[in-house]
Amino acid sequence: PGATPRIVESFHLKVQVMHQPANSPVRPAGHALIEALIAQGVDTCFGVPGESFLAVLDGFHEYRSHIRFVACRQEGGAAFMAEAQGKLSGRPGICFVTRGPGATNAAIGVHTAFQDSTPMILFVGQVASDQRDREAFQEIDYRHMFGPGTLGLAKWVGEVHSAERLPEYISRAFHTAMQGRPGPVVLVLPEDMLTQAIAAPVLPRVEPGWPSPFAGRRTSTARTRISWAIWVSAPMPRWWRMPSRPT
């Protein structure tokens, strides 16, 4: 009986937070996450719905005219869909799974993205912050599970403890997934963090940095011509074959 008022109070708090007006600068972190994905150009996400990220699912419903969530039957299939999306588009494919077995099922897609150098971001629901390190239901330390020390899963694993820093973490996830050798990133989302009301602004779209000025003509014409002039003026061996001039 003593725990009932706290449960009811927590439930009402969640309802109050998740029904902020759409035009209010203060909104749930789960909604801010969807805003950040839209700002990064994401229009389709894959995953298996789970109670650990209900605030995010509510955000998908709130912004359903801008982004869609494809509900899959199993997390491994969802991860493969996100991996294929990243491989075809050149920008990170997005996958949402719940904690525990949801994350372990998705691991095969993360491993495939790592070995194929595919940009991908896996969002994993996590137990609430006040339940950490108590062997809570399906609690796993995902930094150890997916971390770079595995030498074959994720490039980087982050866990968002402060809701106000959520846009920062998402921007870094996109940057890490696309820069250098592309690959998968895992971002862990504690359940209670997603329901907190925040006013943090959405950060600008992240663009990949290309090592060559001629890679896919993705740099400006002026930079390309300057780089070309520097390149052709440098001394070269006689056996080097001159490439065609960029237009």
CSV table of C-alpha atoms in Angstrom, one decimal:
chain,number,residue,atom,x,y,z
A,1,PRO,CA,0.0,0.0,0.0
A,2,GLY,CA,2.8,2.4,0.8
A,3,ALA,CA,4.2,2.1,-2.8
A,4,THR,CA,0.9,2.8,-4.5
A,5,PRO,CA,0.9,6.6,-4.1
A,6,ARG,CA,4.4,6.8,-5.6
A,7,ILE,CA,3.4,4.6,-8.6
A,8,VAL,CA,0.3,6.7,-9.2
A,9,GLU,CA,2.2,9.9,-8.8
A,10,SER,CA,4.9,8.7,-11.3
A,11,PHE,CA,2.2,7.7,-13.8
A,12,HIS,CA,0.5,11.1,-13.6
A,13,LEU,CA,3.8,12.8,-14.0
A,14,LYS,CA,4.5,10.8,-17.2
A,15,VAL,CA,1.1,11.6,-18.6
A,16,GLN,CA,1.5,15.3,-17.8
A,17,VAL,CA,5.0,15.5,-19.4
A,18,MET,CA,4.0,13.5,-22.5
A,19,HIS,CA,1.1,15.8,-23.3
A,20,GLN,CA,2.9,19.1,-23.6
A,21,PRO,CA,1.7,21.2,-26.5
A,22,ALA,CA,3.5,20.5,-29.7
A,23,ASN,CA,4.7,24.1,-30.1
A,24,SER,CA,6.1,24.4,-26.6
A,25,PRO,CA,9.9,24.7,-26.2
A,26,VAL,CA,9.7,22.3,-23.3
A,27,ARG,CA,8.8,18.7,-24.4
A,28,PRO,CA,9.7,15.2,-23.3
A,29,ALA,CA,13.1,13.9,-24.1
A,30,GLY,CA,11.5,11.1,-26.2
A,31,HIS,CA,9.9,13.8,-28.4
A,32,ALA,CA,13.2,15.7,-28.6
A,33,LEU,CA,14.9,12.5,-29.8
A,34,ILE,CA,12.4,12.3,-32.7
A,35,GLU,CA,12.9,16.0,-33.6
A,36,ALA,CA,16.7,15.3,-33.7
A,37,LEU,CA,16.3,12.4,-36.0
A,38,ILE,CA,14.1,14.5,-38.3
A,39,ALA,CA,16.7,17.2,-38.3
A,40,GLN,CA,19.3,14.6,-39.4
A,41,GLY,CA,17.1,13.8,-42.4
A,42,VAL,CA,15.8,10.5,-41.1
A,43,ASP,CA,12.3,9.6,-42.4
A,44,THR,CA,12.1,5.9,-41.6
A,45,CYS,CA,13.2,3.9,-38.5
A,46,PHE,CA,12.9,0.2,-37.8
A,47,GLY,CA,12.5,-1.7,-34.5
A,48,VAL,CA,10.4,-3.8,-32.2
A,49,PRO,CA,8.3,-1.7,-29.8
A,50,GLY,CA,9.2,-2.1,-26.1
A,51,GLU,CA,8.0,-0.6,-22.8
A,52,SER,CA,11.5,0.7,-22.1
A,53,PHE,CA,11.1,3.5,-24.7
A,54,LEU,CA,7.4,4.3,-24.7
A,55,ALA,CA,8.2,8.0,-24.7
A,56,VAL,CA,10.0,7.6,-28.0
A,57,LEU,CA,7.1,5.7,-29.5
A,58,ASP,CA,4.8,8.5,-28.4
A,59,GLY,CA,7.1,10.9,-30.2
A,60,PHE,CA,6.8,8.8,-33.4
A,61,HIS,CA,3.0,9.3,-33.1
A,62,GLU,CA,3.4,13.0,-32.5
A,63,TYR,CA,5.5,13.5,-35.6
A,64,ARG,CA,3.9,10.8,-37.7
A,65,SER,CA,3.6,13.1,-40.7
A,66,HIS,CA,7.4,13.6,-40.8
A,67,ILE,CA,8.8,10.2,-39.8
A,68,ARG,CA,7.6,6.6,-39.7
A,69,PHE,CA,8.4,3.7,-37.4
A,70,VAL,CA,8.4,0.3,-39.1
A,71,ALA,CA,7.4,-2.3,-36.4
A,72,CYS,CA,9.2,-5.6,-37.0
A,73,ARG,CA,8.6,-9.1,-35.6
A,74,GLN,CA,12.1,-9.7,-34.4
A,75,GLU,CA,15.0,-7.4,-33.5
A,76,GLY,CA,17.5,-9.2,-35.7
A,77,GLY,CA,15.4,-8.5,-38.7
A,78,ALA,CA,14.9,-4.8,-37.7
A,79,ALA,CA,18.7,-4.4,-37.3
A,80,PHE,CA,19.3,-5.9,-40.8
A,81,MET,CA,16.7,-3.5,-42.2
A,82,ALA,CA,18.5,-0.6,-40.6
A,83,GLU,CA,21.8,-1.9,-41.9
A,84,ALA,CA,20.5,-2.1,-45.4
A,85,GLN,CA,19.0,1.4,-45.1
A,86,GLY,CA,22.4,2.7,-44.1
A,87,LYS,CA,24.2,0.8,-46.9
A,88,LEU,CA,21.8,2.2,-49.5
A,89,SER,CA,21.6,5.8,-48.3
A,90,GLY,CA,25.1,6.4,-47.0
A,91,ARG,CA,23.6,7.9,-43.8
A,92,PRO,CA,23.0,5.9,-40.6
A,93,GLY,CA,20.1,3.5,-40.6
A,94,ILE,CA,18.1,3.7,-37.4
A,95,CYS,CA,16.9,0.8,-35.2
A,96,PHE,CA,15.1,0.8,-31.9
A,97,VAL,CA,15.1,-2.2,-29.6
A,98,THR,CA,14.2,-2.8,-25.9
A,99,ARG,CA,16.7,-3.9,-23.3
A,100,GLY,CA,18.0,-7.4,-22.6
A,101,PRO,CA,17.0,-9.9,-25.3
A,102,GLY,CA,16.0,-7.1,-27.6
A,103,ALA,CA,19.6,-5.9,-27.7
A,104,THR,CA,21.1,-9.3,-27.9
A,105,ASN,CA,18.9,-10.2,-30.9
A,106,ALA,CA,20.0,-7.0,-32.6
A,107,ALA,CA,23.6,-7.7,-32.1
A,108,ILE,CA,23.9,-9.7,-35.4
A,109,GLY,CA,22.9,-6.7,-37.4
A,110,VAL,CA,25.3,-4.5,-35.5
A,111,HIS,CA,28.1,-6.9,-36.2
A,112,THR,CA,27.2,-7.0,-39.9
A,113,ALA,CA,27.3,-3.2,-40.1
A,114,PHE,CA,30.7,-3.2,-38.4
A,115,GLN,CA,32.2,-5.7,-40.8
A,116,ASP,CA,30.6,-4.0,-43.9
A,117,SER,CA,31.5,-0.5,-42.7
A,118,THR,CA,27.9,0.5,-42.8
A,119,PRO,CA,26.7,3.7,-40.8
A,120,MET,CA,24.0,2.6,-38.4
A,121,ILE,CA,22.7,3.7,-35.0
A,122,LEU,CA,21.0,1.3,-32.6
A,123,PHE,CA,18.9,2.8,-29.8
A,124,VAL,CA,18.5,0.5,-26.9
A,125,GLY,CA,16.0,1.1,-24.0
A,126,GLN,CA,17.5,0.7,-20.6
A,127,VAL,CA,16.2,0.2,-17.0
A,128,ALA,CA,15.5,3.4,-15.1
A,129,SER,CA,18.5,5.2,-13.5
A,130,ASP,CA,17.4,4.4,-9.9
A,131,GLN,CA,17.4,0.7,-10.8
A,132,ARG,CA,20.9,0.5,-12.2
A,133,ASP,CA,23.4,-1.9,-10.6
A,134,ARG,CA,20.6,-3.7,-8.8
A,135,GLU,CA,20.3,-6.6,-11.2
A,136,ALA,CA,17.0,-5.1,-12.5
A,137,PHE,CA,14.9,-7.0,-14.9
A,138,GLN,CA,16.9,-7.5,-18.2
A,139,GLU,CA,19.6,-5.1,-17.0
A,140,ILE,CA,22.8,-5.3,-19.1
A,141,ASP,CA,25.9,-3.0,-19.3
A,142,TYR,CA,25.8,-2.3,-23.0
A,143,ARG,CA,29.2,-0.5,-23.0
A,144,HIS,CA,30.8,-3.8,-22.2
A,145,MET,CA,28.4,-5.8,-24.5
A,146,PHE,CA,28.8,-3.7,-27.6
A,147,GLY,CA,31.9,-1.6,-26.8
A,148,PRO,CA,34.9,-1.2,-29.1
A,149,GLY,CA,36.8,-3.6,-26.9
A,150,THR,CA,34.8,-6.4,-28.6
A,151,LEU,CA,36.7,-5.7,-31.8
A,152,GLY,CA,33.7,-6.4,-34.0
A,153,LEU,CA,30.5,-4.7,-32.8
A,154,ALA,CA,30.1,-1.0,-32.3
A,155,LYS,CA,32.5,1.9,-33.0
A,156,TRP,CA,31.2,3.7,-30.0
A,157,VAL,CA,28.6,3.1,-27.2
A,158,GLY,CA,27.1,5.9,-25.3
A,159,GLU,CA,24.5,6.1,-22.5
A,160,VAL,CA,22.5,9.2,-22.0
A,161,HIS,CA,22.2,10.0,-18.2
A,162,SER,CA,21.2,13.7,-18.6
A,163,ALA,CA,18.1,14.4,-20.7
A,164,GLU,CA,19.3,17.9,-21.6
A,165,ARG,CA,22.4,16.4,-23.3
A,166,LEU,CA,20.3,14.1,-25.5
A,167,PRO,CA,20.6,16.2,-28.7
A,168,GLU,CA,24.4,16.3,-28.1
A,169,TYR,CA,24.6,12.5,-27.9
A,170,ILE,CA,22.5,12.1,-31.0
A,171,SER,CA,24.7,14.5,-33.0
A,172,ARG,CA,27.8,12.7,-31.8
A,173,ALA,CA,26.3,9.3,-32.8
A,174,PHE,CA,25.7,10.5,-36.3
A,175,HIS,CA,29.2,12.0,-36.5
A,176,THR,CA,30.9,8.9,-35.3
A,177,ALA,CA,28.8,6.6,-37.5
A,178,MET,CA,29.8,8.5,-40.7
A,179,GLN,CA,33.3,9.8,-40.1
A,180,GLY,CA,36.4,7.9,-41.0
A,181,ARG,CA,35.5,4.3,-41.5
A,182,PRO,CA,31.7,4.2,-41.3
A,183,GLY,CA,30.2,1.8,-38.8
A,184,PRO,CA,27.5,1.2,-36.1
A,185,VAL,CA,27.0,3.2,-33.0
A,186,VAL,CA,24.9,2.1,-30.0
A,187,LEU,CA,23.1,4.7,-27.9
A,188,VAL,CA,21.5,3.6,-24.6
A,189,LEU,CA,18.4,5.3,-23.3
A,190,PRO,CA,17.4,5.0,-19.6
A,191,GLU,CA,13.6,4.8,-19.4
A,192,ASP,CA,13.2,7.6,-16.9
A,193,MET,CA,15.4,9.9,-18.9
A,194,LEU,CA,13.1,9.8,-21.9
A,195,THR,CA,10.1,11.1,-19.9
A,196,GLN,CA,11.9,14.1,-18.5
A,197,ALA,CA,10.9,17.5,-19.9
A,198,ILE,CA,13.7,19.4,-21.6
A,199,ALA,CA,14.2,22.6,-23.5
A,200,ALA,CA,17.5,21.7,-25.2
A,201,PRO,CA,17.5,22.7,-28.9
A,202,VAL,CA,18.0,20.3,-31.8
A,203,LEU,CA,21.4,20.5,-33.2
A,204,PRO,CA,22.2,20.9,-37.0
A,205,ARG,CA,22.4,18.1,-39.5
A,206,VAL,CA,25.7,16.3,-39.5
A,207,GLU,CA,27.5,15.8,-42.8
A,208,PRO,CA,30.3,13.3,-43.4
A,209,GLY,CA,33.8,14.5,-44.0
A,210,TRP,CA,35.3,13.1,-47.2
A,211,PRO,CA,39.1,12.3,-47.3
A,212,SER,CA,39.4,13.1,-51.0
A,213,PRO,CA,38.3,16.4,-52.6
A,214,PHE,CA,37.1,14.3,-55.6
A,215,ALA,CA,35.0,11.7,-53.7
A,216,GLY,CA,31.6,11.8,-55.2
A,217,ARG,CA,31.9,15.6,-56.0
A,218,ARG,CA,30.6,16.3,-52.5
A,219,THR,CA,32.8,19.4,-52.0
A,220,SER,CA,32.3,22.8,-53.4
A,221,THR,CA,33.6,23.6,-57.0
A,222,ALA,CA,36.0,26.2,-55.7
A,223,ARG,CA,37.6,23.8,-53.2
A,224,THR,CA,37.8,21.1,-55.8
A,225,ARG,CA,39.6,23.3,-58.3
A,226,ILE,CA,42.0,24.6,-55.7
A,227,SER,CA,42.8,21.0,-54.6
A,228,TRP,CA,43.2,20.0,-58.2
A,229,ALA,CA,45.7,22.9,-58.9
A,230,ILE,CA,47.8,21.9,-55.8
A,231,TRP,CA,47.7,18.2,-56.8
A,232,VAL,CA,48.8,18.7,-60.4
A,233,SER,CA,51.6,21.1,-59.5
A,234,ALA,CA,53.2,18.6,-57.1
A,235,PRO,CA,56.2,16.5,-58.5
A,236,MET,CA,55.1,13.0,-59.5
A,237,PRO,CA,56.8,9.9,-60.7
A,238,ARG,CA,56.9,9.3,-64.5
A,239,TRP,CA,54.9,6.1,-64.1
A,240,TRP,CA,51.9,8.0,-62.6
A,241,ARG,CA,49.0,8.2,-64.9
A,242,MET,CA,47.2,11.6,-64.9
A,243,PRO,CA,43.6,11.2,-64.0
A,244,SER,CA,40.8,13.1,-65.8
A,245,ARG,CA,40.2,16.7,-64.7
A,246,PRO,CA,37.1,17.2,-62.5
A,247,THR,CA,34.3,19.3,-63.9
